[in-house]
Short mmCIF file of C-alpha atoms and ligand atoms in Angstrom, two decimals:
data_model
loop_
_atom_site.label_atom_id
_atom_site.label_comp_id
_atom_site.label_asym_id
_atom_site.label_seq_id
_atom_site.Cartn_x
_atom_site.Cartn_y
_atom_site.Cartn_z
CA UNK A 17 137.00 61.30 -12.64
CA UNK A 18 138.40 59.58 -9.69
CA UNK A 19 137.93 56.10 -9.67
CA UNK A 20 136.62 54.09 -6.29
CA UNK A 21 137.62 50.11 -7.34
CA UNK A 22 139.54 50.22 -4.82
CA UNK A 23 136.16 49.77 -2.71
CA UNK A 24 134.95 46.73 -3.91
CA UNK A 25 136.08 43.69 -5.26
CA UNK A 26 133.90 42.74 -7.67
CA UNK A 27 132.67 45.20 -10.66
CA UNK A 28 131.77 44.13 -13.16
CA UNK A 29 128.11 45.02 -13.59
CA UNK A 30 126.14 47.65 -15.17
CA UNK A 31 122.80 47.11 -12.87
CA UNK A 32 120.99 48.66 -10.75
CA UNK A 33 121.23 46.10 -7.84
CA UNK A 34 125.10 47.65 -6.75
CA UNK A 35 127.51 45.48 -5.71
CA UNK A 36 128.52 45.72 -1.78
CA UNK A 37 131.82 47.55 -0.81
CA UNK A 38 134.54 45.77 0.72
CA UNK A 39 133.42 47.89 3.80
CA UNK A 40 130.43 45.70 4.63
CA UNK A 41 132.02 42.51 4.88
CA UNK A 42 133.57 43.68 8.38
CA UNK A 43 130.35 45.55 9.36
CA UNK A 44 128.18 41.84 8.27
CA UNK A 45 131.21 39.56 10.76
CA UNK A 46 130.47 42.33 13.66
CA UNK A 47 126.81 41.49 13.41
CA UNK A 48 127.76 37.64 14.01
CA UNK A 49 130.06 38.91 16.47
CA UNK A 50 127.56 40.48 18.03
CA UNK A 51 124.64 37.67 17.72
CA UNK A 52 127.48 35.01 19.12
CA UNK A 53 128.28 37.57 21.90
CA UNK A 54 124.74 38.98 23.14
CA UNK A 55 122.67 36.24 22.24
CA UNK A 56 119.06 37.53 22.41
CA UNK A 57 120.44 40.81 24.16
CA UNK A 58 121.68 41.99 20.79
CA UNK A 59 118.47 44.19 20.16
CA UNK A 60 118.85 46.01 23.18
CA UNK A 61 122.74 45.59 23.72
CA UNK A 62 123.49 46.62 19.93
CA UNK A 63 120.44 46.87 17.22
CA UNK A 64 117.92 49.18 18.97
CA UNK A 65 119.78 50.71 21.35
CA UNK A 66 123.05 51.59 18.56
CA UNK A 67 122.49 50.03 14.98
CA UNK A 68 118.78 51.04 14.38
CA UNK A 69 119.01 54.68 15.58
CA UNK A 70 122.58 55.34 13.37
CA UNK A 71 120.69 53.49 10.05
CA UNK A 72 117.60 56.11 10.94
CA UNK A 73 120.01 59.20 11.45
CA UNK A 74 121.57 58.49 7.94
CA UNK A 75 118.43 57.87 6.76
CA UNK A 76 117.26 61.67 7.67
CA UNK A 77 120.44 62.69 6.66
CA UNK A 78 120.40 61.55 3.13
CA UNK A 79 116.78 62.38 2.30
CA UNK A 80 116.56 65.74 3.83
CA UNK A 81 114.13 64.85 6.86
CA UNK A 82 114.43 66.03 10.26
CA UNK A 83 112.36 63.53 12.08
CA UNK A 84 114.61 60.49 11.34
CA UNK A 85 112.34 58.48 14.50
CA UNK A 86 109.24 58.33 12.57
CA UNK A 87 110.99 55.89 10.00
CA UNK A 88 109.57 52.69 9.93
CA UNK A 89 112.18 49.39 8.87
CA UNK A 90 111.22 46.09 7.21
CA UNK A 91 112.72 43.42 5.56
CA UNK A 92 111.13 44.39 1.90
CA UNK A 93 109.09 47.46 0.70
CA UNK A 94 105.94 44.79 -0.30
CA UNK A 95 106.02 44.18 3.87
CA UNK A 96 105.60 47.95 4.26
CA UNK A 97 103.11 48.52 1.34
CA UNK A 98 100.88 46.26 2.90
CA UNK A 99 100.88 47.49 6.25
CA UNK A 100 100.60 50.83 5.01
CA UNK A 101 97.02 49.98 3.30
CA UNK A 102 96.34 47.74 5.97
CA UNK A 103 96.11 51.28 7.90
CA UNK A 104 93.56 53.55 5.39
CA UNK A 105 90.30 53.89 7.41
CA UNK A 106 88.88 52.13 4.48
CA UNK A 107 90.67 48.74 4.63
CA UNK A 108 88.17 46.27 5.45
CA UNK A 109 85.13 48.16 5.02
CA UNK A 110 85.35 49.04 1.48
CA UNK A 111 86.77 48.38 -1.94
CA UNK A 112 90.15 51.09 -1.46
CA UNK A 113 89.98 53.20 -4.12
CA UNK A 114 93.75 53.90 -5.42
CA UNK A 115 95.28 56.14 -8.05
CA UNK A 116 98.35 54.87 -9.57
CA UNK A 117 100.71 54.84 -12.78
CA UNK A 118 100.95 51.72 -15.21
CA UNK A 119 104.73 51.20 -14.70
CA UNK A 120 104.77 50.15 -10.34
CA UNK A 121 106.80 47.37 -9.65
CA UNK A 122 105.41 44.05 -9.20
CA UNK A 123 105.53 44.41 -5.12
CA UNK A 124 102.83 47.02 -5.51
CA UNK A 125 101.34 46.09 -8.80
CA UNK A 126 100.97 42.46 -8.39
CA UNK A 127 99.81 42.85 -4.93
CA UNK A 128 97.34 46.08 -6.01
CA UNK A 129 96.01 43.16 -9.36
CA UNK A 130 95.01 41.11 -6.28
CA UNK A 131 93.38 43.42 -4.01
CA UNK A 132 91.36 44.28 -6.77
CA UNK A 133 90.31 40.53 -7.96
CA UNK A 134 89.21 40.23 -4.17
CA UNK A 135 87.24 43.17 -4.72
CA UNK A 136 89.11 45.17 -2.13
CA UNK A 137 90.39 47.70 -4.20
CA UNK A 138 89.65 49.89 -7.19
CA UNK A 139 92.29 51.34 -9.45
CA UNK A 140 92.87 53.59 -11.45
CA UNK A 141 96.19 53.48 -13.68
CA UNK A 142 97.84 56.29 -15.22
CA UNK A 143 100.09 55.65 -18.12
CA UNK A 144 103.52 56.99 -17.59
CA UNK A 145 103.91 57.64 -21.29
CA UNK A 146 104.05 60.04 -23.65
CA UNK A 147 106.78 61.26 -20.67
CA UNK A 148 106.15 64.77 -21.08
CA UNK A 149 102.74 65.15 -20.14
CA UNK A 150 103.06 62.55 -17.47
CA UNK A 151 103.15 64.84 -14.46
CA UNK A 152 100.37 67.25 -15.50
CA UNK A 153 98.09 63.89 -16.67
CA UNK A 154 99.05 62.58 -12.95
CA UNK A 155 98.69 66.26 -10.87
CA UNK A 156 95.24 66.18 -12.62
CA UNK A 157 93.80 62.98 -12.02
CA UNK A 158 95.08 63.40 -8.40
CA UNK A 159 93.28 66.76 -8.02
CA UNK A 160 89.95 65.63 -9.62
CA UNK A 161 89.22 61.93 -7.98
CA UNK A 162 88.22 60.52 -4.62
CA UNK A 163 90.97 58.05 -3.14
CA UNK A 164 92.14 56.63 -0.34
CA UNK A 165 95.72 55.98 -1.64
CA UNK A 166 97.79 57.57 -3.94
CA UNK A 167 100.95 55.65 -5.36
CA UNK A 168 103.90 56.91 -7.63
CA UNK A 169 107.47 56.29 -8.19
CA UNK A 170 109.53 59.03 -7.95
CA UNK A 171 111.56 57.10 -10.61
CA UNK A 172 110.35 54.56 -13.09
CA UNK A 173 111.77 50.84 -12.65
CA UNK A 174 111.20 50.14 -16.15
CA UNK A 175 112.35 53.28 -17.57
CA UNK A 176 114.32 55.25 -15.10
CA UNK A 177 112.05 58.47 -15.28
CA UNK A 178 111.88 60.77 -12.92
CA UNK A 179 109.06 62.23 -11.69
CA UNK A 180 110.22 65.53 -10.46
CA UNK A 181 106.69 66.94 -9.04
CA UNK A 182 106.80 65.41 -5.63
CA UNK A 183 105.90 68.68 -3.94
CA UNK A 184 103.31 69.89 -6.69
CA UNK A 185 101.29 65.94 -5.86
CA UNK A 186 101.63 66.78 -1.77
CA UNK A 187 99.45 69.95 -2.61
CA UNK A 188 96.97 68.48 -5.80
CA UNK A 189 96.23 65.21 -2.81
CA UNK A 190 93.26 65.63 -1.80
CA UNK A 191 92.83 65.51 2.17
CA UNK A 192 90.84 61.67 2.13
CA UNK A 193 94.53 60.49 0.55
CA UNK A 194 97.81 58.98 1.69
CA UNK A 195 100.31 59.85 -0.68
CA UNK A 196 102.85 57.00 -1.05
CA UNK A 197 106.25 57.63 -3.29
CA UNK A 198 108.09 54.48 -4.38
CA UNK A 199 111.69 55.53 -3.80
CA UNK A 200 113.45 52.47 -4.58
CA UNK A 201 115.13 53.55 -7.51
CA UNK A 202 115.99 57.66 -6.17
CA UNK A 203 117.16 56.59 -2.25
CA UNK A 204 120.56 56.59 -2.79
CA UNK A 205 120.63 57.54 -6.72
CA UNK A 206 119.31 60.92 -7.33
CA UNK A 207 118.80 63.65 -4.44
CA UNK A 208 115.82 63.90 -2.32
CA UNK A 209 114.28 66.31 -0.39
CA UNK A 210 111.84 65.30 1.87
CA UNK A 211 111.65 68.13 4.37
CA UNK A 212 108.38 69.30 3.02
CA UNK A 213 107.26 66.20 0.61
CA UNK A 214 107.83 64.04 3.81
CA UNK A 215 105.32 65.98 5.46
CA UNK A 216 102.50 65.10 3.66
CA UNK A 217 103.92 61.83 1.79
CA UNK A 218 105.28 58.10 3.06
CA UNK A 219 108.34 57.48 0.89
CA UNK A 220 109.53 54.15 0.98
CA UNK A 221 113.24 52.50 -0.42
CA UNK A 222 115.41 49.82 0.60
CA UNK A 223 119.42 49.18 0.50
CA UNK A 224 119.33 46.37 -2.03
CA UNK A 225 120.05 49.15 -5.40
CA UNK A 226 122.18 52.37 -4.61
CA UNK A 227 122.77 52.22 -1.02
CA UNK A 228 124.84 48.95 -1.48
CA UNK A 229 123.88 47.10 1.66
CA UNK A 230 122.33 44.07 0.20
CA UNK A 231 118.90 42.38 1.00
CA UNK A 232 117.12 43.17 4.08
CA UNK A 233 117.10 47.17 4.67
CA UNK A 234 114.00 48.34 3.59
CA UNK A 235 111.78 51.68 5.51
CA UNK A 236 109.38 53.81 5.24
CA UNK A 237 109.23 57.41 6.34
CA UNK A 238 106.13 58.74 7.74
CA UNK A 239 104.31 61.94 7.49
CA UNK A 240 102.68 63.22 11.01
CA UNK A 241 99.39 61.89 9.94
CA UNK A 242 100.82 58.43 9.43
CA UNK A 243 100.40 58.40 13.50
CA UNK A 244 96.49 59.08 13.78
CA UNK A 245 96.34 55.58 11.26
CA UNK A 246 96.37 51.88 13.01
CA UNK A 247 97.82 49.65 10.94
CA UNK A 248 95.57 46.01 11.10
CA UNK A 249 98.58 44.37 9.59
CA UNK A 250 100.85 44.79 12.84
CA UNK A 251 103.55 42.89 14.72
CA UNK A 252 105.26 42.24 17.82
CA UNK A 253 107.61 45.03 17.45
CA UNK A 254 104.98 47.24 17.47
CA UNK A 255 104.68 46.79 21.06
CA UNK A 256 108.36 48.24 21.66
CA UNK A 257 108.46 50.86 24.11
CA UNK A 258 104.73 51.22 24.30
CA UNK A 259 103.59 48.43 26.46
CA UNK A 260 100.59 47.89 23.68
CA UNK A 261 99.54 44.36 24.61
CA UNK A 262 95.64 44.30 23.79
CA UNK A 263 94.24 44.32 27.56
CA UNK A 264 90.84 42.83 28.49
CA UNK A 265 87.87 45.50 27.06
CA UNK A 266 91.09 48.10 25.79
CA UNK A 267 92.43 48.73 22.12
CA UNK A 268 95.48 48.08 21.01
CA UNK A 269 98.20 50.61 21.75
CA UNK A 270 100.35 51.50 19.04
CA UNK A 271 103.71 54.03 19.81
CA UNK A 272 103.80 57.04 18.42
CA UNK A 273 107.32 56.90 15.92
CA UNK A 274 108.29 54.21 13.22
CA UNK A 275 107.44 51.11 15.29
CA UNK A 276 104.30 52.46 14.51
CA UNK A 277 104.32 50.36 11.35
CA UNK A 278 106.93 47.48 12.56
CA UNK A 279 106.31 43.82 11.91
CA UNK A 280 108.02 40.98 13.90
CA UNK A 281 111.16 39.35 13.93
CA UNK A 282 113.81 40.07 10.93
CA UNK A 283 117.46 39.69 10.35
CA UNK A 284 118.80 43.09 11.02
CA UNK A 285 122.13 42.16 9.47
CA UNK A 286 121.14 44.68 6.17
CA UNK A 287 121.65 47.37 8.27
CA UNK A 288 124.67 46.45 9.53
CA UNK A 289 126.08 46.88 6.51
CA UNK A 290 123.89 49.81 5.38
CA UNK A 291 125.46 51.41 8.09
CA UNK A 292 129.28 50.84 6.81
CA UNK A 293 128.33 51.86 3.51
CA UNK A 294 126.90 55.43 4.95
CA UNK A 295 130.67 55.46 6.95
CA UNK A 296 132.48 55.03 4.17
CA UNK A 297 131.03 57.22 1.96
CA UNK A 298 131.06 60.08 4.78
CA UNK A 299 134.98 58.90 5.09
CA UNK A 300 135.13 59.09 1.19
CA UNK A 301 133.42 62.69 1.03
CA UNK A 302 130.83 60.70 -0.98
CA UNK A 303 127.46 62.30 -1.09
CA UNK A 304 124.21 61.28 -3.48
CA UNK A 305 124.97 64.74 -5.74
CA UNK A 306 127.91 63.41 -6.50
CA UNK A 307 126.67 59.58 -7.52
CA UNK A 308 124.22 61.11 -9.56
CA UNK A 309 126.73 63.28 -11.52
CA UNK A 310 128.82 60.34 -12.14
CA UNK A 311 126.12 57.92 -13.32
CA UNK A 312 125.13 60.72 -16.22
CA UNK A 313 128.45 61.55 -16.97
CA UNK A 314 128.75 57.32 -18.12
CA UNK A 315 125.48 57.19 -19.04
CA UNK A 316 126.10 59.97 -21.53
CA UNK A 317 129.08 58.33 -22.48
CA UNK A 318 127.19 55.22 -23.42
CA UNK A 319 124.45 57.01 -25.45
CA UNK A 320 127.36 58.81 -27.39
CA UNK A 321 129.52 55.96 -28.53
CA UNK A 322 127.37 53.67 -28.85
CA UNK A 323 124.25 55.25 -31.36
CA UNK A 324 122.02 52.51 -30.70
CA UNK A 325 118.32 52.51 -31.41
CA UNK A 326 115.44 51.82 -28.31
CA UNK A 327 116.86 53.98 -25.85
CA UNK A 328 114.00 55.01 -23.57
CA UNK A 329 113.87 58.96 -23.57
CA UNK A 330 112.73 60.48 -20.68
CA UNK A 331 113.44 63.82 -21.65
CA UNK A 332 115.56 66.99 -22.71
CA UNK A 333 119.27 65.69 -22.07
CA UNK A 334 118.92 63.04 -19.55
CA UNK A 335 117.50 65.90 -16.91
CA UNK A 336 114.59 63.46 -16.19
CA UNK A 337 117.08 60.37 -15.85
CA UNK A 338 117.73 58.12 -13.14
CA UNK A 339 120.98 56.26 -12.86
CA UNK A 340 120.20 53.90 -15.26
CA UNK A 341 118.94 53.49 -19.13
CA UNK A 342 116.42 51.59 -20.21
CA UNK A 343 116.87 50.27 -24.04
CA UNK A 344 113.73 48.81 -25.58
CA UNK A 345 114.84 45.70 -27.73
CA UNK A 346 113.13 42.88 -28.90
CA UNK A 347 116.32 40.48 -28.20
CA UNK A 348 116.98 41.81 -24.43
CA UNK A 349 116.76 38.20 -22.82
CA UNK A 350 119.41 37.67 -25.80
CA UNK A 351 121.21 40.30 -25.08
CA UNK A 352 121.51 40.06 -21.84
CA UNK A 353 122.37 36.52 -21.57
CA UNK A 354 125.39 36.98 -24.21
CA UNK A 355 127.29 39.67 -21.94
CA UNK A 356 126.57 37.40 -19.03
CA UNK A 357 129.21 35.64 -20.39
CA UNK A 358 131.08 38.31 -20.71
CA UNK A 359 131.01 38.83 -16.85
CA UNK A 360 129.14 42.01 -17.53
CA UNK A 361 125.71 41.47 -15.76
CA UNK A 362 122.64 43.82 -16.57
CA UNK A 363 118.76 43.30 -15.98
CA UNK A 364 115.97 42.91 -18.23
CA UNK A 365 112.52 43.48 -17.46
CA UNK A 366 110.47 42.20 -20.46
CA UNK A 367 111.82 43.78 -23.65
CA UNK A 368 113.87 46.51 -21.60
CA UNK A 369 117.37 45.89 -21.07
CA UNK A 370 118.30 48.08 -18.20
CA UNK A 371 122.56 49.76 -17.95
CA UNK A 372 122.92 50.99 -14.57
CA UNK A 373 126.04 53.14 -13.83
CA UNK A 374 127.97 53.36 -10.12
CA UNK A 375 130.62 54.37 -8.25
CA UNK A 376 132.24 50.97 -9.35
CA UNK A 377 132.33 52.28 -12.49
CA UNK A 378 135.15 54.04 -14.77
CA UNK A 379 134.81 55.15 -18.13
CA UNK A 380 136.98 52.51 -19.21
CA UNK A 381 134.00 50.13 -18.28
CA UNK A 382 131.50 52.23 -20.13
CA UNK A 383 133.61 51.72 -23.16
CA UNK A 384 134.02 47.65 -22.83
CA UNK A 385 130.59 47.46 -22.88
CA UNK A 386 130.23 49.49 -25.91
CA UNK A 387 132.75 47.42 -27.45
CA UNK A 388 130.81 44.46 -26.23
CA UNK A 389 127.46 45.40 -27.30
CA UNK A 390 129.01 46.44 -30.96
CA UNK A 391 130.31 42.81 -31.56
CA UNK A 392 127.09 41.62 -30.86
CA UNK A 393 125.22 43.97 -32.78
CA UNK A 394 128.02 42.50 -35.65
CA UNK A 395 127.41 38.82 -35.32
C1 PLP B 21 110.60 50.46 -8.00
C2 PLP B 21 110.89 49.35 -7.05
N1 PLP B 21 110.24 49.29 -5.88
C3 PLP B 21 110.47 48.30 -4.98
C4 PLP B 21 111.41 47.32 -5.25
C5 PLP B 21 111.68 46.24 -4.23
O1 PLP B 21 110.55 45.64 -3.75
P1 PLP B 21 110.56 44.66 -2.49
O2 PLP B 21 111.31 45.36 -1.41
O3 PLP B 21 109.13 44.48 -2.16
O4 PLP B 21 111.22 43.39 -2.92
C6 PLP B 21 112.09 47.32 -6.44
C7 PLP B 21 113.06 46.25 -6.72
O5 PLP B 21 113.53 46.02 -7.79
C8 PLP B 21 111.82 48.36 -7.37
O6 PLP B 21 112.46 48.39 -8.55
#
């Protein structure tokens, strides 16, 4: 397996929040460059005019959609969520009534536990486990109920899951839905196709996992329909290109691409660097098949040597898997915090200690951490 250190200076981690490549530490010192330069010119000297459209075209690029304008760009996915129900003809007029999974992350779970103590939303959670009946228990309760909004990761934060029947949810949907897929932990991890999912479905991701660009580079991608929807959660950006200033006794105009669903001002340094990371890896011959491969090849290596109880099975030979595992143990903080010291960082999320594996990563590393986590278990 080759080995890509070389890339990055520090990596030492086995989480899912990658480290940055060497790459983007030129790409972040052109966008002060470019801000010292340009002054407020820089969005149309260099970020809309060059930076945005190049993050948009990789963007189409890596998730198999042709239509890489009607991509919407935030700072986090929560910004987007929000806008996104701020658009369902509902919103404002009635409780929205939502069909989601137990395991969301907290920027749609918190913010859906809210909505619903306000009264304006109803929910209805489906639990992601036993694993194997998940997607029929899911295509079924999306056929049979009335909602507004649909919401599902297409892999599981707190497991690493994945929920392969994008295409089989576009078609059980019923037409009153938006369909929105949580891609934060497949962008960049597993591949996607979106060239038919995208069509019915918003999928929405960011750069801060996988894609190695740090905080800051988070989108959306829109489905046609997304354009007949106003968001009422709307910004200045908005207005780009479309002259929508709200004019005495005349709606607000809203353009017809992904500034649809912009907010306002935001540091557009994330995709900066998102956009060195894409160069690289098209310099490197780097594509998502191959990340994937790599992360199961360790992760199976981990599983193998290391025999330990509470790993969380999502299926038949890790053909369900993310690239990361999710062990169920009652000392995670514990554990966690010992191979901190260790300069080996992971995550836990409650009693789930999550191992994610990268490009950073060589065997080698998979077996220090085995050798770590062994001493432990012997102390
Ligand atoms: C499944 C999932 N969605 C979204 C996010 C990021 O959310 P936000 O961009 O709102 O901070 C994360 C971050 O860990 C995540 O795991």
């Amino acid at each position: 397996m080759r080995s890509y250190k070389s890339l990055y200076r520090s990596s030492l981690e086995s989480h899912p929040n990658h480290p940055w490549p060497d790459a983007t530490r030129e790409a972040h010192l052109r966008f002060w460059e470019d801000s010292a330069h340009f002054l407020d010119r820089k969005w149309e000297e260099r970020i809309l005019s060059g930076v945005l459209p190049e993050a948009r075209r990789a963007l189409g690029k890596h998730l198999n959609l042709t239509r890489p304008d009607d991509i919407a760009l935030a700072p986090n996915t929560h910004e987007l969520v929000f806008r996104l129900v701020s658009a369902l003809p509902a919103w404002g007029k009635r409780p929205v009534r939502v069909l989601t999974t137990d395991s969301e992350f907290h920027s749609f779970s918190r913010q859906l536990a809210l909505w619903e103590e306000a009264g304006q939303a109803t929910a209805q959670r489906v639990p992601t486990e036993p694993f194997a009946s998940f997607p029929e228990r899911f295509l079924q309760a999306a056929r049979s109920g009335q909602y507004d909004l649909i919401y599902v990761s297409h892999v599981f934060f707190n497991s690493g899951y994945v929920f392969q029947e994008l295409k089989e949810l576009a078609l059980a949907a019923p037409e009153s839905a938006e369909v929105a897929i949580d891609g934060y932990h497949s962008f960049a991890a597993i591949p996607v196709q979106l060239q038919e999912v995208g069509e019915r479905c918003f999928y929405l991701a960011g750069g801060y996992k996988y894609a190695q660009a740090g905080e800051g580079a988070c989108f959306m991608t829109l489905p046609p329909r997304a354009q007949a929807l106003r968001p009422k959660n709307s910004g200045w950006f908005a207005a780009f290109g479309s002259l929508s200033e709200k004019r005495e006794g005349s709606e607000v105009v809203f353009p017809n691409d992904g500034f649809r669903y912009a907010g306002a001002t935001f540091d557009p340094s994330g995709w900066y660097r998102f956009n060195a990371v894409m160069r690289l890896w098209e310099y490197e011959g780097i594509d998502v098949e191959a990340i994937h491969s790599r992360a199961m090849t360790l992760a199976k290596r981990l599983i193998e040597n290391l025999e330990w109880p509470g790993l969380v099975k999502t299926g038949h030979e890790l053909e369900r898997q993310g690239n990361f595992l999710a062990y169920e143990l009652p000392r995670a903080a514990q554990v966690h915090a010992r191979l901190a010291e260790q300069e080996i960082l992971t995550d836990f999320r409650g009693n789930r200690l999550r191992f994610g594996f990268g490009l950073y990563h060589d065997v080698a590393d998979v077996d220090r951490l085995c050798v770590a986590l062994r001493k432990l278990d012997s102390e």
